[in-house]
Tab-separated table of C-alpha atoms in Angstrom:
chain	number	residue	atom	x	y	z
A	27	UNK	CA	258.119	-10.530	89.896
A	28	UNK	CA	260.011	-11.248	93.254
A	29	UNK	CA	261.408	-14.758	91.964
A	30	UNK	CA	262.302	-12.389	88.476
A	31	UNK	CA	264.238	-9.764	90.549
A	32	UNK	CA	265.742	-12.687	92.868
A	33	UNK	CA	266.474	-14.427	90.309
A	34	UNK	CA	268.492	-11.586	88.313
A	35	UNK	CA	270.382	-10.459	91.269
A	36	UNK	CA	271.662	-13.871	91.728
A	37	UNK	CA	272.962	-14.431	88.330
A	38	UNK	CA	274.742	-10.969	88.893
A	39	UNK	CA	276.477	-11.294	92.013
A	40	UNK	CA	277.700	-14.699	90.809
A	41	UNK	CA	279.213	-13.113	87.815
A	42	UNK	CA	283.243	-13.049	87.843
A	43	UNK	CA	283.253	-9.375	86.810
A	44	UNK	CA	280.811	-8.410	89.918
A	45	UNK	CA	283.570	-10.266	92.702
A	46	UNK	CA	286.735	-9.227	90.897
A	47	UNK	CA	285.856	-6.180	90.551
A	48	UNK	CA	285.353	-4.991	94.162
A	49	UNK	CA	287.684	-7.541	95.248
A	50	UNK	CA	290.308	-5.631	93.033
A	51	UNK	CA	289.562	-2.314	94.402
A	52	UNK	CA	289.677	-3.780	98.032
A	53	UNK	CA	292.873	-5.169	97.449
A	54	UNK	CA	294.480	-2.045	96.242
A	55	UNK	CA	293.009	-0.229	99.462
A	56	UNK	CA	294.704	-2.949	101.713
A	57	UNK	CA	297.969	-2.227	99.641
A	58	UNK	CA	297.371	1.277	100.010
A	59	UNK	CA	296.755	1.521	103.659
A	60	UNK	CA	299.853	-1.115	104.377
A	61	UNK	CA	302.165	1.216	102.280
A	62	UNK	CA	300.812	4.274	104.671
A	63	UNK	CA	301.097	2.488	107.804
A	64	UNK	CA	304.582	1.384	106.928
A	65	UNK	CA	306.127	4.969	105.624
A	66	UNK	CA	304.420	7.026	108.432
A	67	UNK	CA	306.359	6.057	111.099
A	68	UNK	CA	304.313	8.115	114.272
A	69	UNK	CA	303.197	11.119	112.190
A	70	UNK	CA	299.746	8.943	111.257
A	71	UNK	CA	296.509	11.277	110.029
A	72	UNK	CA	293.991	11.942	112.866
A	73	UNK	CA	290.595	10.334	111.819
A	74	UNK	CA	288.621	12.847	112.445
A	75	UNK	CA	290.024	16.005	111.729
A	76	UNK	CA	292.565	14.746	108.422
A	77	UNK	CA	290.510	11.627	107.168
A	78	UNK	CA	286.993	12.852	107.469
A	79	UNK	CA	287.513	16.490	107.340
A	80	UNK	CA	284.372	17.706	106.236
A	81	UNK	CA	282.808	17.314	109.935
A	82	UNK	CA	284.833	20.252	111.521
A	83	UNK	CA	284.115	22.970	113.467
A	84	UNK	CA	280.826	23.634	112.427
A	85	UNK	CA	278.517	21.341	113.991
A	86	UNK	CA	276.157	21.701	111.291
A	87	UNK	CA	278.508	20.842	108.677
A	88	UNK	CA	277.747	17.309	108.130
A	89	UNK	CA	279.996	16.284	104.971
A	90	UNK	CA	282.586	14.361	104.808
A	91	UNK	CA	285.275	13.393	102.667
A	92	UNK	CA	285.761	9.892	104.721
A	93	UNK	CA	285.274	7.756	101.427
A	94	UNK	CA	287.753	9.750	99.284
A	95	UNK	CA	288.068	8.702	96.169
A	96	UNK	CA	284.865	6.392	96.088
A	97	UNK	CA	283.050	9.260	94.439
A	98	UNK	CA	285.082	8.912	91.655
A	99	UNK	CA	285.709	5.110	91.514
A	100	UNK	CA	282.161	3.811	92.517
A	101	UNK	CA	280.522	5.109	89.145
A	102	UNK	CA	282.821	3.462	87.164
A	103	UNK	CA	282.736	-0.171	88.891
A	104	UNK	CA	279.090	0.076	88.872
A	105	UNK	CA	278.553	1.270	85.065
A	106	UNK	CA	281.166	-1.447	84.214
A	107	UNK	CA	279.510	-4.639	85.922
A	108	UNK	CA	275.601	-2.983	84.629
A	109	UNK	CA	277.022	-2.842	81.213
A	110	UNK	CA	278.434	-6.311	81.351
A	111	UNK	CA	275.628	-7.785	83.010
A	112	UNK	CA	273.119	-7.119	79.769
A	113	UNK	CA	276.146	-7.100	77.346
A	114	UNK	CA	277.790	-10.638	78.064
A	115	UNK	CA	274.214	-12.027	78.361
A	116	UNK	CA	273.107	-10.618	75.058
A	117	UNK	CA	276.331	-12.150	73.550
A	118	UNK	CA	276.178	-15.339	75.096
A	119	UNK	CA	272.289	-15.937	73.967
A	120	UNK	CA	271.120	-15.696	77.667
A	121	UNK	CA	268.711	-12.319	77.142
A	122	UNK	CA	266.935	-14.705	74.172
A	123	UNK	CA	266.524	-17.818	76.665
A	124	UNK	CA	265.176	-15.709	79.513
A	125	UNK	CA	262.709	-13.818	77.438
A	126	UNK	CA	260.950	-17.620	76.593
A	127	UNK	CA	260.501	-17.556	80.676
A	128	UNK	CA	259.761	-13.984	80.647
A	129	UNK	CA	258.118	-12.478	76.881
A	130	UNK	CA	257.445	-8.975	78.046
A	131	UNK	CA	260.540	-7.215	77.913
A	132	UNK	CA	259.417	-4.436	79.846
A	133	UNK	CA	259.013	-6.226	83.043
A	134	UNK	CA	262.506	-8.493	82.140
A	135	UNK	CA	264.588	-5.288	82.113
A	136	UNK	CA	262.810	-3.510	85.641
A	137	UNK	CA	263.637	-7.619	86.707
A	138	UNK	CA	266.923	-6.549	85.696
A	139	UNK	CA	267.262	-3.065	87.116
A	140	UNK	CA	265.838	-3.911	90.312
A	141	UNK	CA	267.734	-7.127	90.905
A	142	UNK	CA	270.930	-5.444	90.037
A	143	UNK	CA	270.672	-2.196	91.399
A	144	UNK	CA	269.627	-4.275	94.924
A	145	UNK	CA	273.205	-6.441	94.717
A	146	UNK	CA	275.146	-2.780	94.038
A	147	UNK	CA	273.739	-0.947	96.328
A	148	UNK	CA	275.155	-4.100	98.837
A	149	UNK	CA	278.679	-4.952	97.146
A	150	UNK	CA	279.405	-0.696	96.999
A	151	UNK	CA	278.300	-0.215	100.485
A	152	UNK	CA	280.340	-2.985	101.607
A	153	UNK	CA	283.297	-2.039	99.791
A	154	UNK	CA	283.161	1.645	101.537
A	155	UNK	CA	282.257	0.499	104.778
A	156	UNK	CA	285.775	-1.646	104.410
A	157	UNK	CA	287.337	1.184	102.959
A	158	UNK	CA	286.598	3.534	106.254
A	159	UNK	CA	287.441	0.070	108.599
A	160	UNK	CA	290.856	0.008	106.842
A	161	UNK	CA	291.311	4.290	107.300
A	162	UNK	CA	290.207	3.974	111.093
A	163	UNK	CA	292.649	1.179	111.412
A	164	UNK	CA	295.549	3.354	109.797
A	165	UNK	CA	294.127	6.356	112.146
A	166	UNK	CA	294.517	4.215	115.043
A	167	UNK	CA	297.902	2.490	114.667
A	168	UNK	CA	300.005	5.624	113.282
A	169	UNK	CA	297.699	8.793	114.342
A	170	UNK	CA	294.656	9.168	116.597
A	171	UNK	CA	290.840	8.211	116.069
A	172	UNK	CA	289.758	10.807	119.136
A	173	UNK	CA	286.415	11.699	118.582
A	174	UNK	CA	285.208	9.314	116.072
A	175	UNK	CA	282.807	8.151	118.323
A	176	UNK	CA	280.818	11.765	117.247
A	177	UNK	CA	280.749	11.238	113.476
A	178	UNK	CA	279.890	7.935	112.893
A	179	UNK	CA	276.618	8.522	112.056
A	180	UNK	CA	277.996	11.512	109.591
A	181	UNK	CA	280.314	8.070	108.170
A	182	UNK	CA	277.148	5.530	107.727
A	183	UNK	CA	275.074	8.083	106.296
A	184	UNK	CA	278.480	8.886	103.371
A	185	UNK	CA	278.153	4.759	103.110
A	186	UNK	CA	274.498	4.311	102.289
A	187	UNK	CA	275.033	7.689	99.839
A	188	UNK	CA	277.748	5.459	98.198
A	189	UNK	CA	275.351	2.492	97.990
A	190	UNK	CA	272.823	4.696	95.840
A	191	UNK	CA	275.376	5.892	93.890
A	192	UNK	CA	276.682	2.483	93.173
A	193	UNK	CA	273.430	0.928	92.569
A	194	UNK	CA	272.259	4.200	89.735
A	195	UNK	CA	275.391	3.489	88.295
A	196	UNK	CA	274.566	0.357	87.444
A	197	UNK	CA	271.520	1.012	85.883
A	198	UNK	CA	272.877	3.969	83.594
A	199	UNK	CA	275.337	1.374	82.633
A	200	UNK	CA	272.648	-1.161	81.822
A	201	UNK	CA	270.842	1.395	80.295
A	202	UNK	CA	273.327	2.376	77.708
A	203	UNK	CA	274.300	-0.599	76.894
A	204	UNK	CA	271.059	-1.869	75.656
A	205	UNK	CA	270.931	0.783	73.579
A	206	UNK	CA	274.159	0.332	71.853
A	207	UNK	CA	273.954	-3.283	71.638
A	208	UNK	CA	277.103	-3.586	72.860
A	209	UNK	CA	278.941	-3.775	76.194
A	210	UNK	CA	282.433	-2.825	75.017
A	211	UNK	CA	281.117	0.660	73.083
A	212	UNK	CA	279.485	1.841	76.032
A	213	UNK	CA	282.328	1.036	78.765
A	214	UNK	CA	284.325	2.765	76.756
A	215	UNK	CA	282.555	5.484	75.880
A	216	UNK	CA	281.508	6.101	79.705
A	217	UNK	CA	285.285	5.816	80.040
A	218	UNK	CA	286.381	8.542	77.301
A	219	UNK	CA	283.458	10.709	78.693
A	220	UNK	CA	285.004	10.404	82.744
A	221	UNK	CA	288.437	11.309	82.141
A	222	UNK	CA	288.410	13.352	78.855
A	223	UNK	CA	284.886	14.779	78.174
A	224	UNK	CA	283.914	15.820	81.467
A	225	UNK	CA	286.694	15.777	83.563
A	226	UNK	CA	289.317	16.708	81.226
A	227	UNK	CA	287.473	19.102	78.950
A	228	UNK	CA	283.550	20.093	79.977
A	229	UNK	CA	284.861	20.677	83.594
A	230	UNK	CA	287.395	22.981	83.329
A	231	UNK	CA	286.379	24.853	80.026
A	232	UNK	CA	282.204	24.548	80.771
A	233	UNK	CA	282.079	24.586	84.525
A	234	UNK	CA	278.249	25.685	84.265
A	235	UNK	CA	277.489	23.068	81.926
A	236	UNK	CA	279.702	20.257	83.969
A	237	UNK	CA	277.344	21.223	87.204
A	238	UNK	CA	274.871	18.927	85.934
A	239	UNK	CA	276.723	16.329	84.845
A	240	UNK	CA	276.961	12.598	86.210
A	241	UNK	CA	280.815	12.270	87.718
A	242	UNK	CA	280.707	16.133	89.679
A	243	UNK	CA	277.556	15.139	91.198
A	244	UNK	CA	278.283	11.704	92.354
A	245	UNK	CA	281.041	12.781	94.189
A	246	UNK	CA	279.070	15.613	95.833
A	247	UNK	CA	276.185	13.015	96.909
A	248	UNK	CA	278.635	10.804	97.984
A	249	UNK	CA	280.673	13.240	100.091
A	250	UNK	CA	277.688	15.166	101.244
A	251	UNK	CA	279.119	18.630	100.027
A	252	UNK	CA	278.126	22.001	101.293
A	253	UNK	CA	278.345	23.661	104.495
A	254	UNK	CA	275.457	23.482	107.048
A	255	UNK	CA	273.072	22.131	104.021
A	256	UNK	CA	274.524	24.858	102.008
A	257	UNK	CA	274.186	24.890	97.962
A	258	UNK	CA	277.225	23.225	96.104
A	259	UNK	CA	279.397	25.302	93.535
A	260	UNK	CA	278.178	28.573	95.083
A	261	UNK	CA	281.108	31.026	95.327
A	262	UNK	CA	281.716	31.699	98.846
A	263	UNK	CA	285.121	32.118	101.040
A	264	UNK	CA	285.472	29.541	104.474
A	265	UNK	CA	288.677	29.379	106.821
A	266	UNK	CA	290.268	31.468	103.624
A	267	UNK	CA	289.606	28.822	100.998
A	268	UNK	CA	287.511	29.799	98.013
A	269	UNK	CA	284.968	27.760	97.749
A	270	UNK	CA	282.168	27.080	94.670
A	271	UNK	CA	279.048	25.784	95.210
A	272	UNK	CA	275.523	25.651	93.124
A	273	UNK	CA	273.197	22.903	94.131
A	274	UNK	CA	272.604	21.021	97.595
A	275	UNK	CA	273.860	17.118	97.807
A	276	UNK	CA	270.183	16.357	97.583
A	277	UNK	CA	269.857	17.807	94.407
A	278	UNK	CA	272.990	16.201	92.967
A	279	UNK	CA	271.571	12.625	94.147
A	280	UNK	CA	268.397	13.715	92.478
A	281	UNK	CA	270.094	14.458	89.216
A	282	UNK	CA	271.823	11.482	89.289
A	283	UNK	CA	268.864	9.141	89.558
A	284	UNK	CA	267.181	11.611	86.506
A	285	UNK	CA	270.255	10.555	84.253
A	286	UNK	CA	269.611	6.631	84.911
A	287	UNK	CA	265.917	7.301	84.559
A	288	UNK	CA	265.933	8.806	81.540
A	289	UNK	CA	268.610	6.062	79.961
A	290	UNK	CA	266.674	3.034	81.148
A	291	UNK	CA	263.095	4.685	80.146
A	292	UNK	CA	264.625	4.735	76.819
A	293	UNK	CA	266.438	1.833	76.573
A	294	UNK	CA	262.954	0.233	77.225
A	295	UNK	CA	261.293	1.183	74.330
A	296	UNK	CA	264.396	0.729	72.242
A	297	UNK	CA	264.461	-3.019	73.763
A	298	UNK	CA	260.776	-3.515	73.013
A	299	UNK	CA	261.191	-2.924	69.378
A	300	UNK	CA	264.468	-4.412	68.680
A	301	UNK	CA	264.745	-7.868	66.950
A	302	UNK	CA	266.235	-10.411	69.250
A	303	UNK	CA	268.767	-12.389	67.525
């Protein structure tokens, strides 16, 4: 099983679409911080208080909105690369030639999941750890970084959560692509559900029914929502913003991992009775 899941994560990582990928969305960040640096002149954001602004006052508050838009942009890079990890190989004849190594398709697909989920977990926590190096640089050439030194730990702990995030990503994105056979339906699906089903439509119109779904809560595990611990989405007023709050970050990572489950426990059984061809 160990050469199985070594040998799946290498065949990932030396993909094109798992390097361009997070190559792309470093590049943009470089762009982004070099266009910030350049058009702030002295009035640069203070690290602490601006950049990771969850980690206040309160010294029980320990989220943090360091990583930004990661929450949003991780589950999409790592649904994209799962789904064209089983998807390319199932069009290219590769899933047919590995199961003559490996005949039980069961332990070919946990190869899979493991393996992959491994190499995401790596390539997203690298790309956020380079994401908060390029903030602390912008911090520290146009603002101030005073203090950082007290929420670092706060920052490693938002990486790793972005790590997890990336790596059950990648296995809903597997998942749902072995059960529709094909790589391009599901990205785009998972693409129509992010920005028009949930955010667009069940989010604003079904807020109670959006609580549970995959995009609000990777951004809450990610950022480590909730005050002191506190539930997420549970109505409640702080430094006179309302605030809405309904499950704990724990909860949300929790759910998360449930979604992937559930897809790649299916997609299992659908795998093991499909014809191969």
């Amino acid at each position: 099983m160990k050469a199985l899941i070594a040998a799946e994560a290498q065949r990932l990582t030396s993909r094109r679409m798992t390097r361009f990928f997070p190559l792309g969305l470093g590049a943009l960040m470089v762009i982004g911080v070099v266009i910030a640096i350049l058009t702030s002149g002295d009035s640069g954001p203070d690290f602490v208080n601006d950049i990771a602004s969850g980690y206040t006052d309160n010294p029980d508050d320990n989220s943090t909105l360091v990583l930004g838009p990661m929450g949003f942009l991780v589950p999409i890079m790592a649904f994209v690369i799962g789904a064209s990890f089983f998807g390319a190989d199932q069009k290219a004849g590769v899933i047919e030639h590995l199961l003559t190594w490996e005949p039980r398709r069961s332990r070919l697909l946990l190869g899979r999941l493991v393996g992959g989920a491994v190499a995401l977990f790596a390539i997203t926590a690298l790309l956020s750890a380079f994401l908060v190096g390029l903030l602390y640089l912008l911090s520290s050439t146009t603002g101030t970084t005073d203090g950082a030194t007290d929420i670092w730990l706060t920052v490693l702990g938002a990486i790793v959560r972005s790590g997890i995030t990336g790596a059950i990503f990648f296995v809903l994105g597997m998942g749902v692509t072995v059960l529709t056979n094909n790589s391009v339906a599901s990205i785009v699906g998972f693409l129509i559900y992010v920005f028009i089903i949930e955010t667009a439509l069940l989010a604003p119109l079904l807020p109670k029914v959006s609580l549970w779904l995959p995009m609000q809560n990777a951004d809450a595990f990610v950022a480590r929502n909730g005050v002191g611990g506190a539930t997420l989405f549970r109505s409640e007023t702080i430094n006179g913003l309302q605030l809405d709050f309904h499950h704990g970050w724990v909860a949300a990572g929790l759910l998360l991992a449930a979604w992937a489950a559930v897809a790649f426990v299916i997609a299992i059984g659908v795998f093991s009775r499909r014809d191969i061809d």
